[in-house]
């Protein structure tokens, strides 16, 4: 490793070898974020898919001081935002992008956001990523619970990562893993830490999250998690379809009742559509693994989101098929919970508890389905999981929001 | 230009030549704010009024990380705050200053302000500039509207500028233009951008704003703008006068009724006076251009604020003639709207709408009236615009605030 | 001094000699916080207790950009946080630490805290220091007062210091003084500045605060101050005792009634204990000086907190003897006021006023009592101050919180 350090020629480089991986500290209490790049070439890896990891800092406007880590695995380019909960800003393979076009163009430093603003909707001032972590004290719509205003979707997405490290396996296939720790701590209130991990293999069209929530406190606490995974064109279009093994589906609210018959297909960008949301209880295989698929009308381009229902038992399908400018986007959102305010989810049994010192793991995989074969295979996997079991289409919302 | 770049000796200098201007990027997503100076001498301009533009960063306290751009046009010195909505902190010609002495001494980084604090008055924790942009989603006093707390005077003054560029005409008179873009964006809520421009001519005692608001969204949106232009001594003093072509004037609230007969003259610093505000509907010339003047008692020193009533149809005169320490200051405030909460202004027709993709321009000019001749000329211009037309002095406020 | 500057070899060093002290500007509007160290050796001081002052900046997470000043006086190590109101993070002599283990592990930059969040309890997201300044507009529990939500314990702890200077006496004993200025300013609301000073003598096991609050405004204003001094093990343990000269003690609320008979002794970490608080009116000597002592069960290790009742007439004893993970900690808190919301303290006469231009001084001394002799001496001093005077044990809270 010492020779490597010299070869890398980066004097401030912190690199420790363990478990047969190159480890780099990108950010820590005594390591400021810096413009730097680590490449497969620097590491002496000979490959026809050279990869690189680049760290940079944004300036100006509300994005002053925001760190970005760009991972180019040789095929897929990913951008991760340590300053915003290790959210995944976007991913792309060639000109096919995962992600969407939010009206929010800046990658907003949480220092400039008041989550309590706009009646608890301040979160919307920074919302523009492909993967937005929601939680972990709570998720869901703003509102009072236990005498406190819970702001939209919790604090994780606006929590800067505390320590960011990069690990590259020394052995092929040289898995690239980016870790960042989030601390959700408030005296008397909460003592959570979340070690987030994003991994990808050089040359692949997939990446995976493996997040570990720890309750460092001495008391059991309620928690909620929801992964707000947002996709748009080229997958989302008129006639695009959502496919998943579904045990139960129901409209989130009265508005969503109307489109219930067509809940698995998408509209073109539609003026004044705003959004409809469907609450899905997915089926899974014997291990709890399940798959949600979004594909275009021709079924030759799509994405799949894999997760485990023992970790994330429910799923929200957010269909925000309004105009492009308003944000033409759909959310495939596995979670412990739906998007109701926490006070509505307790009676549904969707506010789990994490014991003192306990951990919860959330693993999600994201794959580009680059052609018809890949889409077919994913859809077949869904069918396999469904395994002929019935789908309950519930006509009314699980929560009567009129009683608020 | 390449030779020039070498002459400037600033390696990181980004400078592009177009439209016969020297263009400098002072701040952008990949260009951090840096201490730097651009001078007429560096540019090879031979003039008896050498000018310069200097960028610096403040440290310590709530002003940590605040960028300031100082423009010395050879006669007038101006300081602009990119981190605070491109507000103009102060301007001065010799020892005559435009601006005022607020109790707020720091130039406060918006990261340290909660606009929602103090019942929506958090804005007051940073208020100390000569020109404070109010808007553009809303202006006015805090209060609920459409179920949301609108904080005092909107977000613009606490929005850091996203991209800041400097343009200096290659040809005489070598106009200096400083541009900065503000983004007011929130998913589902607003997608505004405001390109602000401040311009001044070397050697002049004037500067002008030329702001362009764009609704980037797909839907028409309400908007409001108000330019909170604040002056104190040496213009403001006992017997100082406000002069403008006035179609209608009315007291903002019951408190302002009492001083209505003297609404155009000012008191000395007055203990427990607090403030009175008068709502003015100005007359303009055939093009919509109009002028407001503040001058001292002797009428030999003043400032004028020119604007266009097609852009900014109404005007608030804010008379905060309390003690020096409390803030002895008057605001000459052209706007689309008065300073009532937005919900009160809809019935008055003062909450305009901007269509999808549309733009609105706000142009305001500020001039020092350095002697009696200059004051006389400005007052004559006011008389010319009034053109003998009547002034309605309305005894009661336009809004009955007791009904809140 | 010029020779010294050269010897120090720090080109950007600002050092001015006056009053026979070496003065260093560590942070100012044009002096950014930098990693730097000043040592007794650099200053040419020959001592068997060499001392040093080190400035550093934290990175990552919510502590991005936080400055820390570490003072090693040769015996005691202190860490002060300019970015958080010049709070004292912790102090230690050898392995005996003053301070505690909060669930909040980061030293949180106020830019990432919404004090108005969590119903006004946002302050808890950063609370982890040994000495936390509370005030100076208000202290106490969150709640409405005069139509405004007062957030927990005021703004001082989340106000970054504006100018930080270090002074080292040229003459023995070479007192080390660290000053930092806090500005609490909001137009029409408040114009306070607080010059904080922490001093310590090389080789000593004590330090002292000497804070000066100035009302820069033209009007008298209410103010409140409370020094939230927090201690844990090794002083706090089952059977540890609090000793002070007490005129009156009363339970803060109904919950604290139960443990009133044992209010001066501590429990072991106790599950579900949460906290009890006792309101103490201390006796003082003829000069107003008084002393509060916390010592362990064996009475051979303790700390003393000295203050003056003319400056800080009341005292809160906060007994948060919950589990270690929840925060096993006690607060010895001299103040102008108790910890009730400000609206409850006016009727108690505990919301003092500071006149225009007036100053208030708050002096507090902290000493490690390293052995039985030191503990005994401090306890004797308490007895001396009590001087046989009676203690009123009041059974009911001073405020009836049920009437809220």
Coordinates of C-alpha atoms in Angstrom, one line a residue, chain A residues 1-325:
Chain A
X1 CA 0.0 0.0 0.0
X2 CA 2.8 2.4 0.7
X3 CA 4.0 2.1 -2.8
X4 CA 0.5 2.7 -4.0
X5 CA 0.2 5.8 -1.9
X6 CA 3.3 7.1 -3.5
X7 CA 2.0 6.1 -7.0
X8 CA -1.2 7.9 -6.3
X9 CA 0.8 11.0 -5.6
X10 CA -1.8 12.4 -3.3
X11 CA -0.1 13.5 -0.2
X12 CA -3.2 14.0 1.9
X13 CA -4.5 10.6 0.9
X14 CA -5.7 8.5 3.7
X15 CA -5.7 4.9 2.7
X16 CA -5.8 1.8 4.9
X17 CA -5.7 -1.7 3.6
X18 CA -7.9 -4.3 5.2
X19 CA -10.1 -7.2 4.1
X20 CA -8.3 -7.1 0.7
X21 CA -9.7 -3.7 -0.2
X22 CA -8.4 -0.3 -0.9
X23 CA -10.0 2.1 1.6
X24 CA -10.1 5.8 1.2
X25 CA -11.4 8.3 3.6
X26 CA -13.1 11.0 1.5
X27 CA -14.6 13.0 4.4
X28 CA -14.2 12.8 8.1
X29 CA -14.0 15.2 11.1
X30 CA -10.3 16.0 10.2
X31 CA -10.6 15.3 6.5
X32 CA -12.3 18.1 4.6
X33 CA -14.0 17.3 1.3
X34 CA -11.6 17.9 -1.5
X35 CA -11.6 17.8 -5.3
X36 CA -9.9 14.4 -5.9
X37 CA -10.1 11.4 -8.2
X38 CA -9.3 7.7 -7.7
X39 CA -9.1 5.6 -10.9
X40 CA -8.7 2.0 -11.7
X41 CA -5.6 2.9 -13.5
X42 CA -4.0 4.5 -10.4
X43 CA -4.8 1.3 -8.5
X44 CA -3.0 -0.7 -11.2
X45 CA -6.1 -2.5 -12.3
X46 CA -6.0 -3.6 -15.9
X47 CA -9.5 -3.7 -17.3
X48 CA -11.3 -2.9 -20.5
X49 CA -13.9 -1.0 -18.3
X50 CA -11.7 1.5 -16.5
X51 CA -13.5 3.0 -13.6
X52 CA -13.1 6.1 -11.4
X53 CA -14.5 7.8 -8.4
X54 CA -14.4 11.6 -8.2
X55 CA -15.2 14.0 -5.4
X56 CA -16.1 17.6 -6.0
X57 CA -17.8 20.5 -4.3
X58 CA -20.5 22.7 -5.6
X59 CA -20.5 26.5 -5.2
X60 CA -23.0 29.3 -5.5
X61 CA -26.6 29.7 -4.5
X62 CA -28.2 27.3 -2.1
X63 CA -25.7 24.6 -3.2
X64 CA -22.7 26.3 -1.7
X65 CA -20.5 23.7 -0.1
X66 CA -22.4 20.6 -1.3
X67 CA -20.1 17.6 -1.9
X68 CA -20.8 15.2 -4.8
X69 CA -19.2 11.8 -5.3
X70 CA -19.3 10.7 -8.9
X71 CA -18.8 7.0 -9.6
X72 CA -18.1 6.0 -13.1
X73 CA -18.1 2.2 -13.0
X74 CA -17.0 2.0 -16.7
X75 CA -20.6 1.6 -17.8
X76 CA -22.9 3.4 -15.4
X77 CA -22.3 6.9 -14.0
X78 CA -23.7 7.6 -10.6
X79 CA -23.6 10.8 -8.5
X80 CA -24.0 10.6 -4.7
X81 CA -24.6 13.6 -2.5
X82 CA -22.9 13.2 0.9
X83 CA -24.3 16.6 2.0
X84 CA -27.8 15.3 1.4
X85 CA -28.1 12.0 3.2
X86 CA -26.0 10.1 0.7
X87 CA -28.9 10.5 -1.7
X88 CA -28.3 9.3 -5.3
X89 CA -28.7 12.4 -7.5
X90 CA -28.9 10.5 -10.7
X91 CA -27.5 7.5 -12.6
X92 CA -27.0 7.0 -16.3
X93 CA -25.9 4.4 -18.8
X94 CA -25.0 6.2 -22.0
X95 CA -27.8 8.6 -22.6
X96 CA -30.3 6.6 -20.6
X97 CA -30.7 8.2 -17.3
X98 CA -32.3 7.1 -14.1
X99 CA -33.7 10.1 -12.3
X100 CA -35.9 13.0 -13.3
X101 CA -36.1 16.7 -13.9
X102 CA -37.3 18.5 -10.8
X103 CA -38.1 22.2 -10.8
X104 CA -35.4 22.3 -8.1
X105 CA -32.2 22.6 -10.1
X106 CA -29.7 23.2 -7.4
X107 CA -28.4 20.4 -5.2
X108 CA -29.4 22.2 -2.0
X109 CA -27.3 22.4 1.1
X110 CA -29.6 21.6 4.0
X111 CA -28.2 24.6 5.8
X112 CA -30.4 26.7 3.5
X113 CA -33.6 24.6 4.0
X114 CA -36.1 25.1 6.9
X115 CA -37.9 21.7 7.0
X116 CA -40.4 23.3 9.2
X117 CA -41.2 26.0 6.6
X118 CA -44.2 25.9 4.4
X119 CA -46.2 24.1 7.1
X120 CA -43.7 21.3 7.2
X121 CA -43.1 21.0 3.5
X122 CA -39.7 22.7 3.4
X123 CA -38.3 19.4 2.2
X124 CA -39.8 20.2 -1.2
X125 CA -37.2 23.0 -1.7
X126 CA -34.5 20.4 -2.1
X127 CA -36.3 17.5 -3.6
X128 CA -34.7 16.4 -6.9
X129 CA -32.8 13.2 -6.6
X130 CA -33.2 9.7 -8.0
X131 CA -33.0 8.1 -4.6
X132 CA -34.1 10.1 -1.6
X133 CA -33.8 8.6 1.9
X134 CA -36.9 9.2 3.9
X135 CA -36.8 8.6 7.7
X136 CA -35.6 7.4 10.0
X137 CA -37.5 8.9 13.0
X138 CA -40.5 9.2 10.8
X139 CA -41.7 9.4 7.2
X140 CA -44.9 10.7 5.6
X141 CA -46.9 13.8 5.2
X142 CA -46.4 16.7 7.6
X143 CA -48.7 17.0 10.5
X144 CA -48.9 16.9 14.3
X145 CA -48.1 13.7 16.1
X146 CA -47.5 13.5 19.8
X147 CA -47.6 17.3 20.0
X148 CA -44.8 17.8 17.5
X149 CA -44.9 18.9 13.8
X150 CA -43.4 16.0 11.8
X151 CA -42.0 17.5 8.7
X152 CA -42.4 15.8 5.3
X153 CA -40.5 12.5 5.1
X154 CA -38.2 13.0 8.0
X155 CA -34.7 14.4 8.2
X156 CA -32.4 11.9 6.6
X157 CA -32.3 13.5 3.1
X158 CA -31.2 16.7 4.7
X159 CA -28.7 15.2 7.1
X160 CA -25.1 15.6 5.8
X161 CA -23.0 12.4 6.0
X162 CA -20.6 12.4 8.8
X163 CA -17.9 10.2 7.5
X164 CA -17.6 9.1 3.9
X165 CA -15.3 6.3 2.9
X166 CA -14.7 4.5 -0.4
X167 CA -13.7 0.8 -0.6
X168 CA -12.6 -0.9 -3.7
X169 CA -12.0 -4.7 -3.6
X170 CA -8.5 -5.6 -4.5
X171 CA -9.7 -8.8 -6.2
X172 CA -11.9 -8.9 -9.3
X173 CA -14.6 -7.9 -9.9
X174 CA -13.3 -5.0 -7.8
X175 CA -16.6 -4.1 -6.2
X176 CA -16.8 -0.4 -5.5
X177 CA -18.5 0.5 -2.2
X178 CA -19.2 4.0 -1.0
X179 CA -20.2 4.4 2.7
X180 CA -21.4 7.4 4.6
X181 CA -22.8 7.7 8.1
X182 CA -25.8 9.8 9.0
X183 CA -26.5 10.7 12.6
X184 CA -30.0 11.5 13.7
X185 CA -29.5 12.6 17.2
X186 CA -31.3 14.8 19.6
X187 CA -31.0 14.7 23.4
X188 CA -34.0 12.9 24.9
X189 CA -35.5 12.4 21.4
X190 CA -33.5 10.0 19.3
X191 CA -30.0 8.4 19.0
X192 CA -30.0 6.8 15.6
X193 CA -27.1 6.3 13.2
X194 CA -27.4 5.0 9.7
X195 CA -24.4 3.6 7.9
X196 CA -25.4 3.9 4.3
X197 CA -23.6 1.9 1.6
X198 CA -23.9 2.1 -2.2
X199 CA -22.2 -0.6 -4.2
X200 CA -21.7 -1.3 -7.8
X201 CA -19.5 -3.6 -9.9
X202 CA -17.3 -2.2 -12.6
X203 CA -19.0 -2.6 -16.0
X204 CA -22.5 -3.4 -14.5
X205 CA -25.8 -1.6 -15.1
X206 CA -26.8 -2.0 -11.5
X207 CA -26.2 -0.6 -8.1
X208 CA -27.4 -1.5 -4.6
X209 CA -28.0 0.1 -1.3
X210 CA -27.3 -1.6 2.0
X211 CA -28.2 0.7 4.9
X212 CA -27.9 -0.2 8.5
X213 CA -29.9 1.7 11.1
X214 CA -28.7 1.4 14.6
X215 CA -30.6 2.6 17.7
X216 CA -27.7 3.7 19.9
X217 CA -30.1 4.7 22.6
X218 CA -31.1 2.8 25.7
X219 CA -34.8 2.7 24.9
X220 CA -36.8 1.2 22.1
X221 CA -37.9 3.8 19.6
X222 CA -40.4 4.0 16.8
X223 CA -38.7 4.3 13.4
X224 CA -39.8 4.5 9.8
X225 CA -38.0 4.2 6.5
X226 CA -39.0 4.8 3.0
X227 CA -36.8 4.9 -0.1
X228 CA -38.2 7.5 -2.5
X229 CA -36.9 6.2 -5.8
X230 CA -37.8 8.5 -8.6
X231 CA -37.9 7.8 -12.3
X232 CA -39.0 9.6 -15.4
X233 CA -38.4 9.4 -19.1
X234 CA -37.3 7.3 -20.9
X235 CA -39.0 4.7 -18.8
X236 CA -42.0 6.8 -17.9
X237 CA -44.3 7.7 -20.8
X238 CA -47.8 7.2 -21.9
X239 CA -48.5 3.5 -21.7
X240 CA -45.6 2.7 -19.5
X241 CA -46.3 0.1 -17.0
X242 CA -45.6 -0.8 -13.4
X243 CA -45.3 -4.5 -12.6
X244 CA -44.9 -6.1 -9.2
X245 CA -46.3 -9.0 -7.3
X246 CA -49.2 -7.5 -5.5
X247 CA -51.1 -8.8 -2.6
X248 CA -53.2 -5.7 -2.0
X249 CA -53.4 -2.3 -3.7
X250 CA -55.5 0.6 -2.5
X251 CA -55.8 4.3 -3.3
X252 CA -53.9 6.6 -1.0
X253 CA -56.8 9.1 -0.9
X254 CA -60.1 9.9 -2.5
X255 CA -58.3 11.5 -5.5
X256 CA -56.6 8.2 -6.3
X257 CA -59.8 6.3 -6.4
X258 CA -60.7 7.5 -9.9
X259 CA -57.7 6.0 -11.6
X260 CA -57.6 2.8 -9.6
X261 CA -58.6 0.7 -12.6
X262 CA -55.5 1.9 -14.4
X263 CA -53.2 2.1 -11.5
X264 CA -50.5 0.0 -13.2
X265 CA -50.3 2.1 -16.4
X266 CA -49.1 5.6 -16.8
X267 CA -50.4 8.7 -18.6
X268 CA -48.5 11.1 -20.7
X269 CA -47.6 14.3 -19.1
X270 CA -51.0 15.6 -18.1
X271 CA -51.9 19.1 -17.3
X272 CA -53.5 19.5 -13.8
X273 CA -53.0 15.8 -13.0
X274 CA -50.9 16.5 -10.0
X275 CA -50.4 13.1 -8.5
X276 CA -52.1 9.9 -7.5
X277 CA -50.6 7.5 -5.0
X278 CA -51.3 3.8 -4.6
X279 CA -50.6 1.8 -1.4
X280 CA -49.2 -1.6 -2.3
X281 CA -48.7 -4.6 -0.2
X282 CA -46.3 -6.7 -2.2
X283 CA -45.9 -10.5 -2.3
X284 CA -42.4 -11.9 -1.9
X285 CA -40.6 -15.2 -2.3
X286 CA -39.9 -17.5 0.6
X287 CA -36.8 -15.3 1.5
X288 CA -38.9 -12.1 1.4
X289 CA -37.3 -11.0 -1.8
X290 CA -39.4 -9.1 -4.2
X291 CA -39.2 -7.0 -7.3
X292 CA -40.9 -3.9 -8.7
X293 CA -40.5 -3.1 -12.4
X294 CA -41.2 0.1 -14.4
X295 CA -41.0 -0.3 -18.1
X296 CA -41.8 1.8 -21.1
X297 CA -44.8 1.1 -23.4
X298 CA -42.7 -1.0 -25.8
X299 CA -41.5 -3.0 -22.9
X300 CA -37.9 -2.8 -24.2
X301 CA -36.5 -0.4 -21.6
X302 CA -37.1 -0.4 -17.9
X303 CA -35.8 -0.4 -14.4
X304 CA -36.2 -2.8 -11.6
X305 CA -36.1 -2.1 -7.9
X306 CA -35.5 -5.2 -5.7
X307 CA -36.1 -5.2 -2.0
X308 CA -37.0 -7.5 0.9
X309 CA -40.4 -7.4 2.5
X310 CA -39.0 -8.5 5.9
X311 CA -37.1 -5.2 5.9
X312 CA -39.5 -3.0 3.9
X313 CA -43.0 -4.7 3.9
X314 CA -45.0 -2.1 2.0
X315 CA -44.6 0.0 -1.1
X316 CA -46.0 3.3 -2.4
X317 CA -46.5 3.9 -6.1
X318 CA -46.3 7.6 -6.6
X319 CA -47.6 8.7 -10.0
X320 CA -46.8 12.3 -10.5
X321 CA -47.6 12.4 -14.2
X322 CA -48.1 16.1 -14.4
X323 CA -46.3 18.2 -17.1
X324 CA -42.6 18.0 -17.7
X325 CA -42.0 21.3 -16.1

